[in-house]
Short mmCIF file of C-alpha atoms in Angstrom, two decimals:
data_model
loop_
_atom_site.label_atom_id
_atom_site.label_comp_id
_atom_site.label_asym_id
_atom_site.label_seq_id
_atom_site.Cartn_x
_atom_site.Cartn_y
_atom_site.Cartn_z
CA MET A 1228 174.36 174.80 174.19
CA ILE A 1229 170.86 173.37 173.70
CA SER A 1230 168.60 173.13 176.72
CA ARG A 1231 167.02 169.86 177.87
CA HIS A 1232 163.58 171.18 177.08
CA THR A 1233 164.65 171.99 173.52
CA GLN A 1234 166.20 168.52 173.13
CA HIS A 1235 163.01 166.89 174.40
CA ASP A 1236 160.88 168.88 171.90
CA SER A 1237 163.23 167.89 169.09
CA ARG A 1238 162.98 164.19 169.99
CA ARG A 1239 159.18 164.35 170.06
CA HIS A 1240 159.21 166.06 166.65
CA ARG A 1241 161.35 163.29 165.14
CA ILE A 1242 159.05 160.60 166.56
CA ARG A 1243 155.95 162.30 165.12
CA THR A 1244 157.69 162.66 161.77
CA ALA A 1245 158.61 158.97 161.78
CA ILE A 1246 155.04 157.99 162.61
CA ILE A 1247 153.68 160.17 159.83
CA VAL A 1248 156.11 158.67 157.33
CA ILE A 1249 155.13 155.14 158.37
CA LEU A 1250 151.44 155.99 158.03
CA VAL A 1251 152.00 157.49 154.59
CA PHE A 1252 153.82 154.35 153.39
CA ALA A 1253 151.10 152.14 154.87
CA LEU A 1254 148.37 154.11 153.15
CA ALA A 1255 150.26 154.00 149.86
CA ALA A 1256 150.70 150.25 150.14
CA ALA A 1257 147.00 149.81 150.86
CA ALA A 1258 146.09 151.93 147.87
CA LEU A 1259 148.33 149.88 145.60
CA ALA A 1260 146.81 146.63 146.92
CA LEU A 1261 143.28 147.91 146.35
CA ALA A 1262 144.15 148.97 142.82
CA GLY A 1263 145.51 145.48 142.14
CA LEU A 1264 142.33 143.84 143.35
CA ARG A 1265 140.24 146.08 141.13
CA TRP A 1266 142.40 145.19 138.13
CA LYS A 1267 142.00 141.49 138.80
CA ALA A 1268 138.26 141.86 139.10
CA SER A 1269 138.15 143.44 135.66
CA ASP A 1270 140.37 140.72 134.09
CA PRO A 1271 138.36 137.54 133.26
CA SER A 1272 141.52 135.46 133.16
CA SER A 1273 142.25 136.36 136.78
CA MET A 1274 138.77 135.50 138.10
CA PRO A 1275 138.56 132.48 140.39
CA SER A 1276 136.73 129.40 139.06
CA ALA A 1277 133.25 128.52 140.27
CA SER A 1278 134.65 125.53 142.13
CA SER A 1279 136.99 127.76 144.20
CA SER A 1280 134.63 130.66 144.90
CA THR A 1281 133.89 129.66 148.49
CA SER A 1282 136.09 131.61 150.92
CA SER A 1283 138.54 129.71 153.10
CA MET A 1284 137.00 131.23 156.25
CA SER A 1285 133.63 129.56 155.59
CA SER A 1286 134.79 126.40 153.81
CA ALA A 1287 134.35 124.10 156.79
CA LEU A 1288 130.85 125.42 157.47
CA SER A 1289 129.95 125.17 153.79
CA ARG A 1290 131.10 121.55 153.65
CA SER A 1291 129.02 120.63 156.65
CA LYS A 1292 125.85 122.24 155.27
CA ALA A 1293 126.24 121.62 151.51
CA PRO A 1294 123.56 119.40 149.91
CA LYS A 1295 124.53 116.28 148.02
CA ALA A 1296 125.78 116.90 144.52
CA SER A 1297 123.09 116.74 141.85
CA SER A 1298 123.21 114.15 139.09
CA SER A 1299 125.56 114.86 136.24
CA PRO A 1300 123.94 115.93 132.94
CA SER A 1301 124.68 112.53 131.39
CA HIS A 1302 123.09 110.72 134.31
CA ALA A 1303 120.05 112.98 134.20
CA ALA A 1304 119.73 112.35 130.47
CA ALA A 1305 119.85 108.60 131.07
CA ASP A 1306 117.09 108.91 133.67
CA ASP A 1307 114.98 110.81 131.14
CA ALA A 1308 115.52 108.25 128.37
CA PRO A 1309 112.41 106.31 127.29
CA GLU A 1310 114.10 103.03 128.26
CA GLU A 1311 114.73 104.23 131.82
CA LYS A 1312 111.25 105.65 132.21
CA ALA A 1313 109.76 102.42 130.90
CA SER A 1314 111.84 100.30 133.24
CA LYS A 1315 110.70 102.31 136.26
CA ALA A 1316 107.09 102.25 135.13
CA VAL A 1317 107.08 98.48 134.65
CA ASP A 1318 108.84 97.93 137.98
CA ALA A 1319 105.90 99.71 139.63
CA MET A 1320 103.28 97.62 137.80
CA PRO A 1321 101.63 94.55 139.29
CA LEU A 1322 102.26 91.44 137.19
CA LYS A 1323 98.69 91.49 135.88
CA ASP A 1324 99.20 95.02 134.55
CA GLN A 1325 102.44 93.99 132.85
CA VAL A 1326 100.60 91.17 131.11
CA GLY A 1327 97.93 93.60 129.92
CA GLN A 1328 100.57 95.61 128.05
CA LEU A 1329 101.36 92.53 125.96
CA VAL A 1330 97.92 92.24 124.35
CA MET A 1331 96.32 94.05 121.40
CA ALA A 1332 92.55 93.54 121.45
CA PRO A 1333 90.35 94.11 118.37
CA LEU A 1334 87.52 96.58 117.90
CA PHE A 1335 85.53 95.78 114.76
CA ALA A 1336 83.71 98.31 112.63
CA GLY A 1337 80.21 98.84 114.02
CA SER A 1338 81.15 97.66 117.52
CA ASP A 1339 80.61 99.85 120.56
CA PRO A 1340 83.93 100.88 122.12
CA SER A 1341 82.43 100.18 125.54
CA SER A 1342 82.70 96.47 124.72
CA LEU A 1343 86.42 96.82 125.51
CA HIS A 1344 85.97 98.87 128.68
CA ASP A 1345 86.70 96.02 131.08
CA LEU A 1346 89.74 94.86 129.13
CA VAL A 1347 91.29 98.33 129.08
CA ALA A 1348 90.19 99.77 132.42
CA ASP A 1349 90.37 96.67 134.61
CA GLN A 1350 92.73 94.25 132.86
CA HIS A 1351 95.01 97.02 131.55
CA VAL A 1352 95.13 95.86 127.94
CA GLY A 1353 97.47 98.42 126.44
CA SER A 1354 96.73 98.27 122.70
CA VAL A 1355 93.69 98.12 120.44
CA LEU A 1356 93.43 96.97 116.82
CA ILE A 1357 90.90 98.95 114.78
CA ILE A 1358 89.78 96.31 112.30
CA GLY A 1359 87.07 95.69 109.70
CA ASN A 1360 85.51 97.92 107.11
CA TRP A 1361 85.23 101.33 108.74
CA ASN A 1362 83.41 103.61 106.30
CA THR A 1363 82.57 106.39 108.75
CA GLY A 1364 85.51 108.59 107.81
CA VAL A 1365 87.98 110.29 110.08
CA SER A 1366 85.37 111.72 112.44
CA GLY A 1367 83.66 108.36 112.97
CA VAL A 1368 86.92 106.58 113.77
CA LYS A 1369 87.96 109.45 116.05
CA GLN A 1370 84.83 109.08 118.15
CA SER A 1371 85.71 105.44 118.83
CA THR A 1372 89.43 105.99 119.47
CA ASP A 1373 88.63 108.87 121.85
CA ALA A 1374 86.23 106.67 123.78
CA LEU A 1375 88.79 103.88 124.02
CA GLN A 1376 91.51 106.26 125.20
CA SER A 1377 89.19 107.54 127.93
CA TYR A 1378 89.23 104.06 129.51
CA ALA A 1379 93.03 104.04 129.81
CA PRO A 1380 95.07 105.88 132.47
CA GLN A 1381 96.10 109.41 131.50
CA ASN A 1382 99.77 108.50 131.97
CA ASN A 1383 99.59 105.28 129.92
CA ARG A 1384 97.49 105.76 126.82
CA LEU A 1385 96.67 103.10 124.25
CA ILE A 1386 98.59 102.07 121.20
CA MET A 1387 95.85 102.42 118.58
CA ALA A 1388 96.70 100.39 115.49
CA THR A 1389 95.12 99.51 112.17
CA ASP A 1390 95.98 97.84 108.84
CA GLN A 1391 96.20 100.75 106.43
CA GLU A 1392 98.42 99.40 103.66
CA GLY A 1393 96.46 100.49 100.59
CA GLY A 1394 94.65 98.68 97.82
CA GLN A 1395 92.65 95.74 99.11
CA VAL A 1396 93.97 96.16 102.66
CA GLN A 1397 92.69 99.51 103.87
CA HIS A 1398 90.45 99.24 106.91
CA LEU A 1399 89.64 102.95 107.27
CA ARG A 1400 87.73 104.71 104.50
CA GLY A 1401 85.18 107.46 104.05
CA PRO A 1402 85.42 111.26 104.37
CA GLY A 1403 88.93 112.37 105.28
CA PHE A 1404 90.68 109.17 104.19
CA ASP A 1405 92.28 108.97 100.76
CA ALA A 1406 91.73 105.84 98.70
CA MET A 1407 95.28 104.53 98.97
CA PRO A 1408 96.83 102.79 95.96
CA SER A 1409 97.93 99.17 96.30
CA GLY A 1410 101.43 98.28 97.37
CA VAL A 1411 102.41 97.49 93.79
CA GLU A 1412 101.19 100.92 92.68
CA GLN A 1413 103.10 102.54 95.53
CA GLY A 1414 106.17 100.70 94.27
CA ARG A 1415 105.93 102.63 91.01
CA LEU A 1416 106.43 105.89 92.88
CA SER A 1417 109.90 107.18 93.59
CA PRO A 1418 110.97 106.85 97.24
CA ASN A 1419 110.59 110.61 97.71
CA GLN A 1420 107.10 110.56 96.23
CA LEU A 1421 106.14 107.66 98.48
CA THR A 1422 107.45 109.47 101.56
CA ASP A 1423 105.31 112.49 100.70
CA SER A 1424 102.22 110.35 100.11
CA ALA A 1425 102.74 108.31 103.28
CA SER A 1426 103.06 111.52 105.25
CA GLN A 1427 99.67 112.63 103.92
CA TRP A 1428 98.06 109.25 104.69
CA GLY A 1429 99.67 109.30 108.12
CA GLY A 1430 98.21 112.71 108.85
CA GLN A 1431 94.76 111.31 108.15
CA LEU A 1432 95.38 108.42 110.54
CA LYS A 1433 96.66 110.82 113.20
CA SER A 1434 93.51 112.91 112.87
CA ALA A 1435 91.45 109.77 113.47
CA GLY A 1436 93.36 108.89 116.65
CA ILE A 1437 95.44 106.12 115.09
CA ASN A 1438 99.08 106.15 116.19
CA VAL A 1439 100.46 102.91 114.66
CA ASP A 1440 99.99 101.64 111.12
CA LEU A 1441 100.49 97.89 110.71
CA ALA A 1442 102.35 98.55 107.46
CA PRO A 1443 104.41 98.53 105.27
CA VAL A 1444 104.60 95.07 103.76
CA ALA A 1445 108.30 94.32 103.22
CA ASP A 1446 107.76 90.83 101.77
CA THR A 1447 109.41 89.98 98.44
CA VAL A 1448 107.37 87.69 96.21
CA GLN A 1449 109.64 85.03 94.71
CA THR A 1450 107.03 82.77 93.12
CA ASP A 1451 104.19 83.22 90.66
CA ARG A 1452 102.27 86.22 91.99
CA ALA A 1453 98.83 84.71 91.46
CA GLY A 1454 99.90 81.61 93.35
CA ASN A 1455 101.18 83.59 96.36
CA ALA A 1456 97.84 84.03 98.13
CA PRO A 1457 98.85 86.23 101.11
CA ILE A 1458 100.88 88.84 99.22
CA GLY A 1459 101.28 88.65 95.44
CA ALA A 1460 97.69 87.78 94.61
CA LEU A 1461 96.54 90.85 96.56
CA ASP A 1462 99.24 93.25 95.29
CA ARG A 1463 100.21 94.00 98.90
CA ASP A 1464 103.96 94.19 98.27
CA PHE A 1465 105.80 96.96 96.45
CA GLY A 1466 106.29 94.60 93.50
CA LEU A 1467 110.04 95.08 93.35
CA ASP A 1468 113.13 93.05 94.15
CA ALA A 1469 114.29 92.79 97.75
CA SER A 1470 116.44 95.90 97.51
CA GLY A 1471 113.67 97.99 95.96
CA ASN A 1472 111.13 96.73 98.48
CA ALA A 1473 113.45 97.70 101.34
CA GLN A 1474 113.96 101.16 99.86
CA HIS A 1475 110.23 101.74 99.50
CA ALA A 1476 109.46 100.32 102.94
CA THR A 1477 111.94 102.83 104.34
CA ALA A 1478 110.24 105.65 102.43
CA PHE A 1479 106.84 104.60 103.81
CA ILE A 1480 108.21 104.45 107.38
CA ASN A 1481 109.75 107.91 107.07
CA GLY A 1482 106.58 109.45 105.65
CA MET A 1483 104.34 108.05 108.37
CA ARG A 1484 106.79 109.19 111.05
CA GLN A 1485 106.68 112.72 109.65
CA ALA A 1486 102.96 112.66 110.45
CA GLY A 1487 103.53 111.32 113.96
CA VAL A 1488 102.46 107.74 113.21
CA GLU A 1489 104.67 104.72 113.90
CA THR A 1490 104.86 101.75 111.54
CA THR A 1491 105.21 97.98 111.52
CA ILE A 1492 107.24 96.09 108.92
CA LYS A 1493 105.73 92.71 108.11
CA HIS A 1494 105.61 89.70 107.75
CA TYR A 1495 109.03 88.74 109.12
CA PRO A 1496 110.96 86.93 107.68
CA GLY A 1497 108.69 87.04 104.60
CA LEU A 1498 105.60 85.43 103.07
CA GLY A 1499 106.77 85.75 99.48
CA THR A 1500 107.30 82.05 98.73
CA VAL A 1501 104.31 80.34 100.36
CA SER A 1502 101.06 79.58 98.61
CA GLY A 1503 98.61 79.66 101.53
CA ASN A 1504 97.29 82.71 103.34
CA THR A 1505 97.92 82.12 107.05
CA ASP A 1506 94.77 84.07 107.95
CA PHE A 1507 92.57 81.41 106.38
CA THR A 1508 94.48 78.14 106.06
CA ALA A 1509 97.09 75.93 107.66
CA ASN A 1510 97.99 74.45 104.27
CA GLY A 1511 100.68 75.72 101.94
CA ILE A 1512 102.39 77.75 104.65
CA LEU A 1513 105.72 75.90 104.83
CA ASP A 1514 108.50 78.03 103.34
CA THR A 1515 111.24 75.76 102.01
CA THR A 1516 113.62 78.36 100.57
CA THR A 1517 114.05 81.37 102.88
CA THR A 1518 117.36 81.43 104.75
CA LEU A 1519 118.85 83.78 107.32
CA ASP A 1520 121.31 85.16 104.78
CA GLY A 1521 118.91 85.39 101.83
CA ASP A 1522 117.64 88.44 99.98
CA GLU A 1523 114.09 88.23 101.34
CA ILE A 1524 115.09 88.54 104.99
CA GLY A 1525 117.71 91.06 103.90
CA ALA A 1526 114.95 93.45 102.84
CA PHE A 1527 113.69 93.47 106.43
CA THR A 1528 117.20 93.94 107.80
CA THR A 1529 117.65 97.00 105.59
CA ALA A 1530 114.25 98.45 106.52
CA LEU A 1531 115.12 98.03 110.20
CA GLN A 1532 117.66 100.84 109.77
CA ALA A 1533 114.71 103.25 109.51
CA LYS A 1534 113.71 102.18 113.04
CA PRO A 1535 110.06 101.17 112.58
CA GLY A 1536 108.02 101.05 115.76
CA MET A 1537 107.37 97.33 115.41
CA VAL A 1538 108.24 94.18 113.51
CA MET A 1539 105.39 91.73 112.83
CA MET A 1540 106.22 88.03 112.81
CA SER A 1541 104.58 85.80 110.23
CA LEU A 1542 102.70 82.61 111.09
CA ALA A 1543 104.35 80.53 108.38
CA THR A 1544 107.04 77.97 109.18
CA TYR A 1545 110.55 78.26 107.70
CA GLN A 1546 112.15 74.89 107.05
CA ALA A 1547 115.69 76.18 106.65
CA ILE A 1548 115.51 78.26 109.86
CA ASP A 1549 113.23 76.55 112.39
CA PRO A 1550 111.18 73.67 110.94
CA ALA A 1551 109.50 72.96 114.29
CA ASN A 1552 107.81 76.33 114.90
CA PRO A 1553 105.92 79.06 113.07
CA ALA A 1554 107.99 82.25 112.95
CA ALA A 1555 105.94 83.90 115.72
CA PHE A 1556 106.85 81.03 118.05
CA SER A 1557 110.46 80.65 116.95
CA ASN A 1558 113.10 81.60 119.48
CA ALA A 1559 115.72 81.03 116.78
CA LEU A 1560 114.14 83.75 114.64
CA ILE A 1561 113.08 86.30 117.27
CA ASP A 1562 115.65 86.14 120.05
CA GLY A 1563 118.32 84.55 117.90
CA HIS A 1564 118.32 86.32 114.55
CA LEU A 1565 116.14 89.42 114.87
CA ARG A 1566 117.36 90.57 118.27
CA THR A 1567 120.86 89.14 118.64
CA GLN A 1568 122.18 89.10 115.08
CA SER A 1569 120.25 92.03 113.61
CA GLY A 1570 120.35 94.07 116.82
CA TYR A 1571 116.66 94.97 116.88
CA ASP A 1572 115.56 95.91 120.41
CA GLY A 1573 112.10 97.29 119.64
CA VAL A 1574 108.63 95.79 119.87
CA VAL A 1575 107.98 92.47 118.16
CA THR A 1576 104.30 91.89 117.45
CA SER A 1577 102.59 88.84 116.01
CA ASP A 1578 100.37 88.40 113.05
CA SER A 1579 96.86 87.69 114.32
CA LEU A 1580 96.99 84.84 116.84
CA SER A 1581 93.39 84.02 116.04
CA ALA A 1582 94.40 83.09 112.46
CA THR A 1583 93.62 79.66 111.05
CA ALA A 1584 97.33 78.88 110.68
CA VAL A 1585 97.68 78.43 114.45
CA ASN A 1586 94.23 77.19 115.40
CA GLY A 1587 95.70 73.81 116.35
CA ILE A 1588 97.21 75.46 119.46
CA ALA A 1589 95.10 75.95 122.57
CA PRO A 1590 94.07 79.63 122.76
CA ASP A 1591 95.44 80.04 126.29
CA GLN A 1592 98.88 78.92 125.06
CA LEU A 1593 99.15 81.21 122.03
CA GLY A 1594 100.39 84.22 123.99
CA VAL A 1595 102.59 82.04 126.17
CA ARG A 1596 104.41 80.56 123.20
CA PHE A 1597 104.82 83.96 121.59
CA ILE A 1598 106.36 85.55 124.71
CA GLU A 1599 108.56 82.50 125.32
CA ALA A 1600 110.04 82.95 121.85
CA GLY A 1601 110.92 86.58 122.55
CA GLY A 1602 107.82 88.34 121.22
CA ASP A 1603 106.21 91.29 122.95
CA LEU A 1604 102.76 92.26 121.71
CA ALA A 1605 100.17 89.62 120.88
CA CYS A 1606 97.98 90.93 118.06
CA ILE A 1607 94.52 89.33 118.19
CA GLY A 1608 91.95 89.52 115.42
CA ALA A 1609 89.00 87.81 117.14
CA ASN A 1610 87.37 88.94 120.39
CA GLN A 1611 86.85 85.44 121.76
CA TYR A 1612 90.61 84.86 121.86
CA VAL A 1613 91.48 87.87 124.02
CA GLN A 1614 90.48 86.57 127.44
CA PRO A 1615 92.01 83.07 127.01
CA ILE A 1616 95.30 84.63 125.91
CA LEU A 1617 95.29 86.98 128.90
CA ASP A 1618 94.44 84.13 131.26
CA GLY A 1619 97.16 81.91 129.86
CA LEU A 1620 99.79 84.61 130.23
CA ASN A 1621 98.73 85.44 133.78
CA GLN A 1622 98.65 81.83 134.90
CA ARG A 1623 102.07 81.03 133.47
CA ALA A 1624 103.66 84.22 134.81
CA ALA A 1625 102.25 83.62 138.29
CA SER A 1626 103.73 80.12 138.47
CA ASP A 1627 107.00 80.51 136.56
CA PRO A 1628 109.49 83.22 137.68
CA ALA A 1629 111.57 82.82 134.52
CA PHE A 1630 108.51 83.43 132.36
CA ALA A 1631 107.49 86.35 134.58
CA GLN A 1632 110.87 87.89 133.81
CA LYS A 1633 110.18 87.54 130.09
CA VAL A 1634 106.83 89.24 130.61
CA LYS A 1635 108.62 92.10 132.36
CA GLN A 1636 111.15 92.46 129.54
CA SER A 1637 108.42 92.52 126.92
CA ALA A 1638 106.30 94.99 128.87
CA THR A 1639 109.36 97.23 129.15
CA ARG A 1640 109.84 97.19 125.38
CA VAL A 1641 106.18 98.05 124.82
CA MET A 1642 106.33 100.86 127.38
CA THR A 1643 109.56 102.17 125.86
CA LEU A 1644 107.72 102.57 122.56
CA LYS A 1645 104.88 104.32 124.35
CA TYR A 1646 107.27 106.79 125.98
CA ARG A 1647 108.89 107.47 122.63
CA MET A 1648 105.49 108.13 121.11
CA GLY A 1649 104.38 110.39 123.95
CA LEU A 1650 101.64 107.99 125.05
CA ALA A 1651 103.14 107.45 128.50
CA GLN A 1652 104.25 110.01 131.06
#
């Protein structure tokens, strides 16, 4: 018979054994769980996503302290787009500064750049036309363009333009500038050869501080060449049919862009059928044949696919399109056909508003009529016209909210081009 003491010791032994067994099983279970966690950590497919990495214990605290979500990549990209930057920049501009962006003032060969200081520094004129017979070479032109740029804000530099077509229309010559062949001679090159040549000419312009070439000429001469004073008589066109002219204009645009210089196709919708040169006469500048669906305007439409920096409007009048207005003042041509039908949303500049063709219009109304029609950048070839055009734009914008809105839209297009060119920051 077992004693009570022995029975008590036996019971205690069984309890200890049971506890040990339980502890062993618990430790084994813990070891298995730990091994499983380690396996999951080494298996990429079992890793939690970034969006679920916050522990449940701290989720409420994290939600209360988390910053607002940052913009999505697509939204950030939109904010960085030239159009968005331009819109914000123009929104921050006083109306007078917006108007200044719509004017291209001339600096003639031999003139002191300081003559434009007030226009650039105080009236915020945003573009300068380097015009005349500059024979000082690249270094001489660069001295003037550098001086002009020093008058402009660092974050909104000047569009610096010139007419460097070739042949009889080449404003910049001398050491560092090639003697460019005429448009007709360029038309004898293959498109690839012309692209290479334009890239070389563009590099020379870039070295001189020029960032926009008011070329190429995309006009198609459809009459006797000698009788077509603005284009054919001067061999300014590529001398081909509309399709060939468009192809060569595209090659010229691409070559200049390779060198970092933007271009301007001109003279929209074409000066190939008039007899008078709009720079010097108001006679013989009525085009009676060009239509919106014709080959001549089609050459421009094709060249637009190369995305030139600007389109220059002619100062001739087109009877079959808008018999009441020169092209530069034609809403039907600019807002109607060029922008709406052709889809061009870039800068529209004018041929020189100081030209004889439009000298029957009061100088202070030239810019107003151009902007009303949908234009953006008033190109001016005579110094005495600059201030009246600025004054007319400012006066109309200050008194007419609808016109002020047009000024804002045009300034935004000009600034968009500047952002694309790296002139604005």
